[in-house]
Amino acid sequence: MDTIYRGDLSTKAGRRNAWVDALFIDHAVLRILWTNFAVVKPGRLYRSNHPTPGNLAAFTRKTGLRSLINLRGRAENGSDALSREAAARLGLDFYDMAMESRGAPHKDRILRLAEIYQTMRGPALVHCKSGADRAGLAAGLFVVIEGGTAAQALKQLSLRFGHIKQSNTGILDAFFLTYQRDGEAKGKSFLDWVREDYSEDELRAHFRANSLAGFVNDKMLRRE
């Protein structure tokens, strides 16, 4: 990942470096006013793009957040460092839960996220970089883990959030559609289907993206 962050928040120069990296290398300047914030389940789970410290504080005041789930994993950049510091200052439990946006969802990561959802202090905020794809996947997973339908989960992956299902991120839609066909239609609970039936290899083998949409998503919008 591109970064100029030098790993220091203890000095004025280091903090300035972190902010420059966050704002201009990681594009946080676009996320100050556009947060892509939405409710997944009131009082339980919310979603957004990578929050600036100010936005995270505002979300916490507004919703009473107690946990923050980072779908980017340890990014080692300015945005990452500043949000970890802000979460600690706000007293939030912090979870690193790296997810993919362009590959078949990993079975072990789904199950780990399910465990986080079932044991975390709520309400929680789940975020990726733009709040479009990985946040949509994680929100959709919450829906089906909580007993919702695949159709309800798919609403979390929509153009309203910036998700382009015709691109290679559409494999996330294909994942929920596969559960709808092979699990839900047969009366099988989502987590049982994941544990017993879901095949990452089969999903990858059958999914085909639109090359033009992929170009727009990857090269023009420069999504992670």
PDB file of C-alpha atoms in Angstrom:
ATOM      1  CA  MET A   1       0.000   0.000   0.000  1.00  0.00           C
ATOM      2  CA  ASP A   2       1.282   3.483  -0.836  1.00  0.00           C
ATOM      3  CA  THR A   3       2.253   5.491   2.237  1.00  0.00           C
ATOM      4  CA  ILE A   4       4.697   8.132   3.387  1.00  0.00           C
ATOM      5  CA  TYR A   5       3.862   7.584   7.055  1.00  0.00           C
ATOM      6  CA  ARG A   6       6.984   7.203   9.187  1.00  0.00           C
ATOM      7  CA  GLY A   7       5.338   5.547  12.179  1.00  0.00           C
ATOM      8  CA  ASP A   8       5.542   8.377  14.700  1.00  0.00           C
ATOM      9  CA  LEU A   9       2.653  10.157  16.434  1.00  0.00           C
ATOM     10  CA  SER A  10       4.709  11.282  19.427  1.00  0.00           C
ATOM     11  CA  THR A  11       6.106  14.465  17.845  1.00  0.00           C
ATOM     12  CA  LYS A  12       4.523  17.397  16.022  1.00  0.00           C
ATOM     13  CA  ALA A  13       6.458  16.520  12.872  1.00  0.00           C
ATOM     14  CA  GLY A  14       5.424  12.878  13.089  1.00  0.00           C
ATOM     15  CA  ARG A  15       1.771  13.767  13.638  1.00  0.00           C
ATOM     16  CA  ARG A  16       1.876  16.204  10.715  1.00  0.00           C
ATOM     17  CA  ASN A  17       3.377  13.460   8.562  1.00  0.00           C
ATOM     18  CA  ALA A  18       0.560  11.091   9.587  1.00  0.00           C
ATOM     19  CA  TRP A  19      -2.092  13.645   8.639  1.00  0.00           C
ATOM     20  CA  VAL A  20      -0.492  14.427   5.292  1.00  0.00           C
ATOM     21  CA  ASP A  21      -0.335  10.716   4.535  1.00  0.00           C
ATOM     22  CA  ALA A  22      -3.934  10.161   5.629  1.00  0.00           C
ATOM     23  CA  LEU A  23      -5.390  13.145   3.805  1.00  0.00           C
ATOM     24  CA  PHE A  24      -3.518  13.026   0.510  1.00  0.00           C
ATOM     25  CA  ILE A  25      -2.026   9.547   0.063  1.00  0.00           C
ATOM     26  CA  ASP A  26      -4.916   7.579   1.588  1.00  0.00           C
ATOM     27  CA  HIS A  27      -7.511  10.093   0.271  1.00  0.00           C
ATOM     28  CA  ALA A  28      -9.008  10.918   3.686  1.00  0.00           C
ATOM     29  CA  VAL A  29      -9.539  14.457   2.402  1.00  0.00           C
ATOM     30  CA  LEU A  30     -12.473  13.011   0.459  1.00  0.00           C
ATOM     31  CA  ARG A  31     -13.852  11.330   3.584  1.00  0.00           C
ATOM     32  CA  ILE A  32     -14.050  14.347   5.886  1.00  0.00           C
ATOM     33  CA  LEU A  33     -17.523  15.340   4.684  1.00  0.00           C
ATOM     34  CA  TRP A  34     -18.460  12.160   2.760  1.00  0.00           C
ATOM     35  CA  THR A  35     -18.535   9.452   5.419  1.00  0.00           C
ATOM     36  CA  ASN A  36     -20.706   6.811   3.688  1.00  0.00           C
ATOM     37  CA  PHE A  37     -22.225   6.267   7.133  1.00  0.00           C
ATOM     38  CA  ALA A  38     -25.312   4.055   7.419  1.00  0.00           C
ATOM     39  CA  VAL A  39     -27.232   2.015   9.946  1.00  0.00           C
ATOM     40  CA  VAL A  40     -27.086  -1.767   9.589  1.00  0.00           C
ATOM     41  CA  LYS A  41     -29.041  -2.520  12.771  1.00  0.00           C
ATOM     42  CA  PRO A  42     -29.946   0.337  15.128  1.00  0.00           C
ATOM     43  CA  GLY A  43     -28.054   0.176  18.404  1.00  0.00           C
ATOM     44  CA  ARG A  44     -26.018  -2.787  17.221  1.00  0.00           C
ATOM     45  CA  LEU A  45     -24.028  -2.169  14.008  1.00  0.00           C
ATOM     46  CA  TYR A  46     -23.176   0.790  11.797  1.00  0.00           C
ATOM     47  CA  ARG A  47     -20.971   1.089   8.709  1.00  0.00           C
ATOM     48  CA  SER A  48     -18.852   3.790   7.084  1.00  0.00           C
ATOM     49  CA  ASN A  49     -15.717   4.518   5.131  1.00  0.00           C
ATOM     50  CA  HIS A  50     -12.450   4.876   7.087  1.00  0.00           C
ATOM     51  CA  PRO A  51     -13.411   7.524   9.657  1.00  0.00           C
ATOM     52  CA  THR A  52     -11.192  10.470  10.439  1.00  0.00           C
ATOM     53  CA  PRO A  53     -10.637  10.939  14.192  1.00  0.00           C
ATOM     54  CA  GLY A  54     -13.188  13.762  14.206  1.00  0.00           C
ATOM     55  CA  ASN A  55     -15.808  11.680  12.442  1.00  0.00           C
ATOM     56  CA  LEU A  56     -15.179   8.710  14.719  1.00  0.00           C
ATOM     57  CA  ALA A  57     -15.733  10.949  17.744  1.00  0.00           C
ATOM     58  CA  ALA A  58     -18.927  12.296  16.172  1.00  0.00           C
ATOM     59  CA  PHE A  59     -20.218   8.792  15.425  1.00  0.00           C
ATOM     60  CA  THR A  60     -19.460   7.745  18.997  1.00  0.00           C
ATOM     61  CA  ARG A  61     -21.394  10.700  20.434  1.00  0.00           C
ATOM     62  CA  LYS A  62     -24.290  10.040  18.068  1.00  0.00           C
ATOM     63  CA  THR A  63     -24.632   6.266  18.459  1.00  0.00           C
ATOM     64  CA  GLY A  64     -22.781   5.338  21.665  1.00  0.00           C
ATOM     65  CA  LEU A  65     -20.189   3.217  19.862  1.00  0.00           C
ATOM     66  CA  ARG A  66     -18.239   0.772  21.998  1.00  0.00           C
ATOM     67  CA  SER A  67     -16.330  -1.170  19.305  1.00  0.00           C
ATOM     68  CA  LEU A  68     -14.563  -0.433  16.031  1.00  0.00           C
ATOM     69  CA  ILE A  69     -14.005  -3.166  13.438  1.00  0.00           C
ATOM     70  CA  ASN A  70     -11.284  -2.381  10.898  1.00  0.00           C
ATOM     71  CA  LEU A  71     -11.709  -4.377   7.688  1.00  0.00           C
ATOM     72  CA  ARG A  72      -8.452  -3.074   6.200  1.00  0.00           C
ATOM     73  CA  GLY A  73      -6.254  -4.929   8.675  1.00  0.00           C
ATOM     74  CA  ARG A  74      -3.007  -3.305   9.788  1.00  0.00           C
ATOM     75  CA  ALA A  75      -2.532  -0.793   6.994  1.00  0.00           C
ATOM     76  CA  GLU A  76       0.527   0.834   8.641  1.00  0.00           C
ATOM     77  CA  ASN A  77      -0.379   4.240   7.241  1.00  0.00           C
ATOM     78  CA  GLY A  78      -1.445   7.586   8.658  1.00  0.00           C
ATOM     79  CA  SER A  79      -5.170   6.815   8.569  1.00  0.00           C
ATOM     80  CA  ASP A  80      -4.590   3.564  10.422  1.00  0.00           C
ATOM     81  CA  ALA A  81      -2.417   5.122  13.121  1.00  0.00           C
ATOM     82  CA  LEU A  82      -4.735   8.057  13.721  1.00  0.00           C
ATOM     83  CA  SER A  83      -7.870   5.905  13.953  1.00  0.00           C
ATOM     84  CA  ARG A  84      -6.225   3.480  16.390  1.00  0.00           C
ATOM     85  CA  GLU A  85      -5.200   6.401  18.571  1.00  0.00           C
ATOM     86  CA  ALA A  86      -8.684   7.918  18.370  1.00  0.00           C
ATOM     87  CA  ALA A  87     -10.353   4.597  19.226  1.00  0.00           C
ATOM     88  CA  ALA A  88      -8.165   4.216  22.300  1.00  0.00           C
ATOM     89  CA  ARG A  89      -8.906   7.789  23.384  1.00  0.00           C
ATOM     90  CA  LEU A  90     -12.663   7.159  22.987  1.00  0.00           C
ATOM     91  CA  GLY A  91     -12.484   3.877  24.910  1.00  0.00           C
ATOM     92  CA  LEU A  92     -13.500   1.709  21.955  1.00  0.00           C
ATOM     93  CA  ASP A  93     -12.570  -1.949  21.615  1.00  0.00           C
ATOM     94  CA  PHE A  94     -10.560  -2.266  18.386  1.00  0.00           C
ATOM     95  CA  TYR A  95     -10.708  -5.296  16.085  1.00  0.00           C
ATOM     96  CA  ASP A  96      -8.484  -5.942  13.069  1.00  0.00           C
ATOM     97  CA  MET A  97     -10.550  -8.048  10.683  1.00  0.00           C
ATOM     98  CA  ALA A  98      -8.985  -7.913   7.215  1.00  0.00           C
ATOM     99  CA  MET A  99     -11.423  -8.800   4.433  1.00  0.00           C
ATOM    100  CA  GLU A 100     -11.138  -8.962   0.639  1.00  0.00           C
ATOM    101  CA  SER A 101     -13.216  -7.009  -1.849  1.00  0.00           C
ATOM    102  CA  ARG A 102     -12.218  -8.759  -5.076  1.00  0.00           C
ATOM    103  CA  GLY A 103     -11.836 -12.379  -4.065  1.00  0.00           C
ATOM    104  CA  ALA A 104     -14.088 -15.117  -2.779  1.00  0.00           C
ATOM    105  CA  PRO A 105     -14.738 -14.429   0.916  1.00  0.00           C
ATOM    106  CA  HIS A 106     -12.464 -16.619   3.043  1.00  0.00           C
ATOM    107  CA  LYS A 107     -14.289 -19.198   5.131  1.00  0.00           C
ATOM    108  CA  ASP A 108     -12.039 -18.722   8.158  1.00  0.00           C
ATOM    109  CA  ARG A 109     -12.450 -14.941   8.055  1.00  0.00           C
ATOM    110  CA  ILE A 110     -16.231 -15.221   7.838  1.00  0.00           C
ATOM    111  CA  LEU A 111     -16.261 -17.438  10.901  1.00  0.00           C
ATOM    112  CA  ARG A 112     -13.919 -15.125  12.798  1.00  0.00           C
ATOM    113  CA  LEU A 113     -16.077 -12.110  11.976  1.00  0.00           C
ATOM    114  CA  ALA A 114     -19.135 -14.060  13.134  1.00  0.00           C
ATOM    115  CA  GLU A 115     -17.391 -14.676  16.451  1.00  0.00           C
ATOM    116  CA  ILE A 116     -16.596 -10.967  16.766  1.00  0.00           C
ATOM    117  CA  TYR A 117     -20.219 -10.056  16.083  1.00  0.00           C
ATOM    118  CA  GLN A 118     -21.421 -12.529  18.685  1.00  0.00           C
ATOM    119  CA  THR A 119     -19.029 -11.424  21.441  1.00  0.00           C
ATOM    120  CA  MET A 120     -18.261  -7.721  20.828  1.00  0.00           C
ATOM    121  CA  ARG A 121     -19.466  -4.840  22.925  1.00  0.00           C
ATOM    122  CA  GLY A 122     -22.096  -3.106  20.880  1.00  0.00           C
ATOM    123  CA  PRO A 123     -22.882  -0.948  19.174  1.00  0.00           C
ATOM    124  CA  ALA A 124     -19.987  -1.257  16.732  1.00  0.00           C
ATOM    125  CA  LEU A 125     -18.831   0.550  13.630  1.00  0.00           C
ATOM    126  CA  VAL A 126     -17.434  -1.530  10.776  1.00  0.00           C
ATOM    127  CA  HIS A 127     -15.329   0.227   8.150  1.00  0.00           C
ATOM    128  CA  CYS A 128     -13.044  -0.341   5.175  1.00  0.00           C
ATOM    129  CA  LYS A 129     -11.473   2.439   3.079  1.00  0.00           C
ATOM    130  CA  SER A 130     -14.409   3.705   1.004  1.00  0.00           C
ATOM    131  CA  GLY A 131     -17.252   1.934   2.813  1.00  0.00           C
ATOM    132  CA  ALA A 132     -18.451   0.348  -0.421  1.00  0.00           C
ATOM    133  CA  ASP A 133     -17.316  -3.255  -0.803  1.00  0.00           C
ATOM    134  CA  ARG A 134     -15.720  -4.781   2.293  1.00  0.00           C
ATOM    135  CA  ALA A 135     -18.035  -2.793   4.551  1.00  0.00           C
ATOM    136  CA  GLY A 136     -20.928  -4.023   2.409  1.00  0.00           C
ATOM    137  CA  LEU A 137     -19.743  -7.612   2.727  1.00  0.00           C
ATOM    138  CA  ALA A 138     -19.313  -7.320   6.498  1.00  0.00           C
ATOM    139  CA  ALA A 139     -22.718  -5.658   6.879  1.00  0.00           C
ATOM    140  CA  GLY A 140     -24.337  -8.322   4.718  1.00  0.00           C
ATOM    141  CA  LEU A 141     -22.667 -11.032   6.775  1.00  0.00           C
ATOM    142  CA  PHE A 142     -24.090  -9.463   9.925  1.00  0.00           C
ATOM    143  CA  VAL A 143     -27.562  -9.593   8.377  1.00  0.00           C
ATOM    144  CA  VAL A 144     -27.446 -13.307   7.561  1.00  0.00           C
ATOM    145  CA  ILE A 145     -25.622 -14.245  10.775  1.00  0.00           C
ATOM    146  CA  GLU A 146     -28.454 -12.530  12.651  1.00  0.00           C
ATOM    147  CA  GLY A 147     -30.990 -14.650  10.755  1.00  0.00           C
ATOM    148  CA  GLY A 148     -31.811 -12.319   7.866  1.00  0.00           C
ATOM    149  CA  THR A 149     -32.143 -13.416   4.248  1.00  0.00           C
ATOM    150  CA  ALA A 150     -29.621 -13.283   1.433  1.00  0.00           C
ATOM    151  CA  ALA A 151     -31.864 -10.744  -0.314  1.00  0.00           C
ATOM    152  CA  GLN A 152     -31.658  -8.496   2.737  1.00  0.00           C
ATOM    153  CA  ALA A 153     -27.878  -8.955   2.892  1.00  0.00           C
ATOM    154  CA  LEU A 154     -27.527  -7.977  -0.768  1.00  0.00           C
ATOM    155  CA  LYS A 155     -29.047  -4.577   0.004  1.00  0.00           C
ATOM    156  CA  GLN A 156     -25.797  -3.801   1.843  1.00  0.00           C
ATOM    157  CA  LEU A 157     -23.968  -4.182  -1.488  1.00  0.00           C
ATOM    158  CA  SER A 158     -25.486  -1.436  -3.586  1.00  0.00           C
ATOM    159  CA  LEU A 159     -24.588   1.499  -5.784  1.00  0.00           C
ATOM    160  CA  ARG A 160     -25.866   3.744  -2.972  1.00  0.00           C
ATOM    161  CA  PHE A 161     -22.626   2.880  -1.148  1.00  0.00           C
ATOM    162  CA  GLY A 162     -20.472   2.964  -4.297  1.00  0.00           C
ATOM    163  CA  HIS A 163     -20.486  -0.808  -4.855  1.00  0.00           C
ATOM    164  CA  ILE A 164     -20.287  -1.810  -8.537  1.00  0.00           C
ATOM    165  CA  LYS A 165     -21.551  -5.360  -8.822  1.00  0.00           C
ATOM    166  CA  GLN A 166     -20.626  -5.649 -12.508  1.00  0.00           C
ATOM    167  CA  SER A 167     -16.916  -5.333 -11.620  1.00  0.00           C
ATOM    168  CA  ASN A 168     -14.742  -7.897  -9.895  1.00  0.00           C
ATOM    169  CA  THR A 169     -16.209  -6.817  -6.553  1.00  0.00           C
ATOM    170  CA  GLY A 170     -19.407  -8.484  -7.790  1.00  0.00           C
ATOM    171  CA  ILE A 171     -17.982 -11.735  -6.467  1.00  0.00           C
ATOM    172  CA  LEU A 172     -19.335 -10.559  -3.113  1.00  0.00           C
ATOM    173  CA  ASP A 173     -22.864 -10.457  -4.572  1.00  0.00           C
ATOM    174  CA  ALA A 174     -22.251 -13.889  -6.097  1.00  0.00           C
ATOM    175  CA  PHE A 175     -21.319 -15.194  -2.652  1.00  0.00           C
ATOM    176  CA  PHE A 176     -24.690 -14.240  -1.151  1.00  0.00           C
ATOM    177  CA  LEU A 177     -26.552 -15.476  -4.234  1.00  0.00           C
ATOM    178  CA  THR A 178     -24.783 -18.824  -3.891  1.00  0.00           C
ATOM    179  CA  TYR A 179     -25.915 -19.078  -0.274  1.00  0.00           C
ATOM    180  CA  GLN A 180     -29.443 -18.125  -1.337  1.00  0.00           C
ATOM    181  CA  ARG A 181     -29.506 -20.947  -3.886  1.00  0.00           C
ATOM    182  CA  ASP A 182     -27.546 -23.676  -2.133  1.00  0.00           C
ATOM    183  CA  GLY A 183     -28.203 -22.981   1.535  1.00  0.00           C
ATOM    184  CA  GLU A 184     -31.154 -20.743   2.258  1.00  0.00           C
ATOM    185  CA  ALA A 185     -33.419 -22.447  -0.297  1.00  0.00           C
ATOM    186  CA  LYS A 186     -32.721 -25.760   1.426  1.00  0.00           C
ATOM    187  CA  GLY A 187     -33.459 -24.449   4.904  1.00  0.00           C
ATOM    188  CA  LYS A 188     -29.831 -24.409   6.033  1.00  0.00           C
ATOM    189  CA  SER A 189     -28.585 -21.733   8.403  1.00  0.00           C
ATOM    190  CA  PHE A 190     -25.929 -19.425   7.039  1.00  0.00           C
ATOM    191  CA  LEU A 191     -23.077 -20.432   9.351  1.00  0.00           C
ATOM    192  CA  ASP A 192     -23.810 -24.135   8.907  1.00  0.00           C
ATOM    193  CA  TRP A 193     -23.678 -23.617   5.142  1.00  0.00           C
ATOM    194  CA  VAL A 194     -20.364 -21.788   5.426  1.00  0.00           C
ATOM    195  CA  ARG A 195     -18.840 -24.503   7.617  1.00  0.00           C
ATOM    196  CA  GLU A 196     -20.153 -27.499   5.688  1.00  0.00           C
ATOM    197  CA  ASP A 197     -20.840 -26.534   2.076  1.00  0.00           C
ATOM    198  CA  TYR A 198     -19.250 -23.290   0.975  1.00  0.00           C
ATOM    199  CA  SER A 199     -16.364 -23.621  -1.486  1.00  0.00           C
ATOM    200  CA  GLU A 200     -14.156 -20.620  -2.220  1.00  0.00           C
ATOM    201  CA  ASP A 201     -12.665 -22.427  -5.221  1.00  0.00           C
ATOM    202  CA  GLU A 202     -16.061 -23.092  -6.803  1.00  0.00           C
ATOM    203  CA  LEU A 203     -17.155 -19.492  -6.344  1.00  0.00           C
ATOM    204  CA  ARG A 204     -13.960 -18.204  -7.959  1.00  0.00           C
ATOM    205  CA  ALA A 205     -14.293 -20.678 -10.836  1.00  0.00           C
ATOM    206  CA  HIS A 206     -17.846 -19.646 -11.703  1.00  0.00           C
ATOM    207  CA  PHE A 207     -17.630 -15.879 -11.272  1.00  0.00           C
ATOM    208  CA  ARG A 208     -16.979 -13.614 -14.258  1.00  0.00           C
ATOM    209  CA  ALA A 209     -16.720  -9.821 -14.022  1.00  0.00           C
ATOM    210  CA  ASN A 210     -17.346  -7.205 -16.687  1.00  0.00           C
ATOM    211  CA  SER A 211     -13.917  -5.987 -17.818  1.00  0.00           C
ATOM    212  CA  LEU A 212     -15.036  -2.385 -18.398  1.00  0.00           C
ATOM    213  CA  ALA A 213     -16.630  -2.148 -14.954  1.00  0.00           C
ATOM    214  CA  GLY A 214     -13.474  -3.663 -13.488  1.00  0.00           C
ATOM    215  CA  PHE A 215     -11.363  -1.007 -15.215  1.00  0.00           C
ATOM    216  CA  VAL A 216     -13.554   1.768 -13.798  1.00  0.00           C
ATOM    217  CA  ASN A 217     -13.469   0.302 -10.285  1.00  0.00           C
ATOM    218  CA  ASP A 218      -9.758  -0.537 -10.177  1.00  0.00           C
ATOM    219  CA  LYS A 219      -8.062   2.057 -12.376  1.00  0.00           C
ATOM    220  CA  MET A 220     -10.318   5.101 -12.379  1.00  0.00           C
ATOM    221  CA  LEU A 221     -11.723   4.917  -8.850  1.00  0.00           C
ATOM    222  CA  ARG A 222      -8.538   3.232  -7.597  1.00  0.00           C
ATOM    223  CA  ARG A 223     -10.293   1.096  -5.019  1.00  0.00           C
ATOM    224  CA  GLU A 224      -8.298  -1.188  -2.741  1.00  0.00           C
TER     225      GLU A 224
END
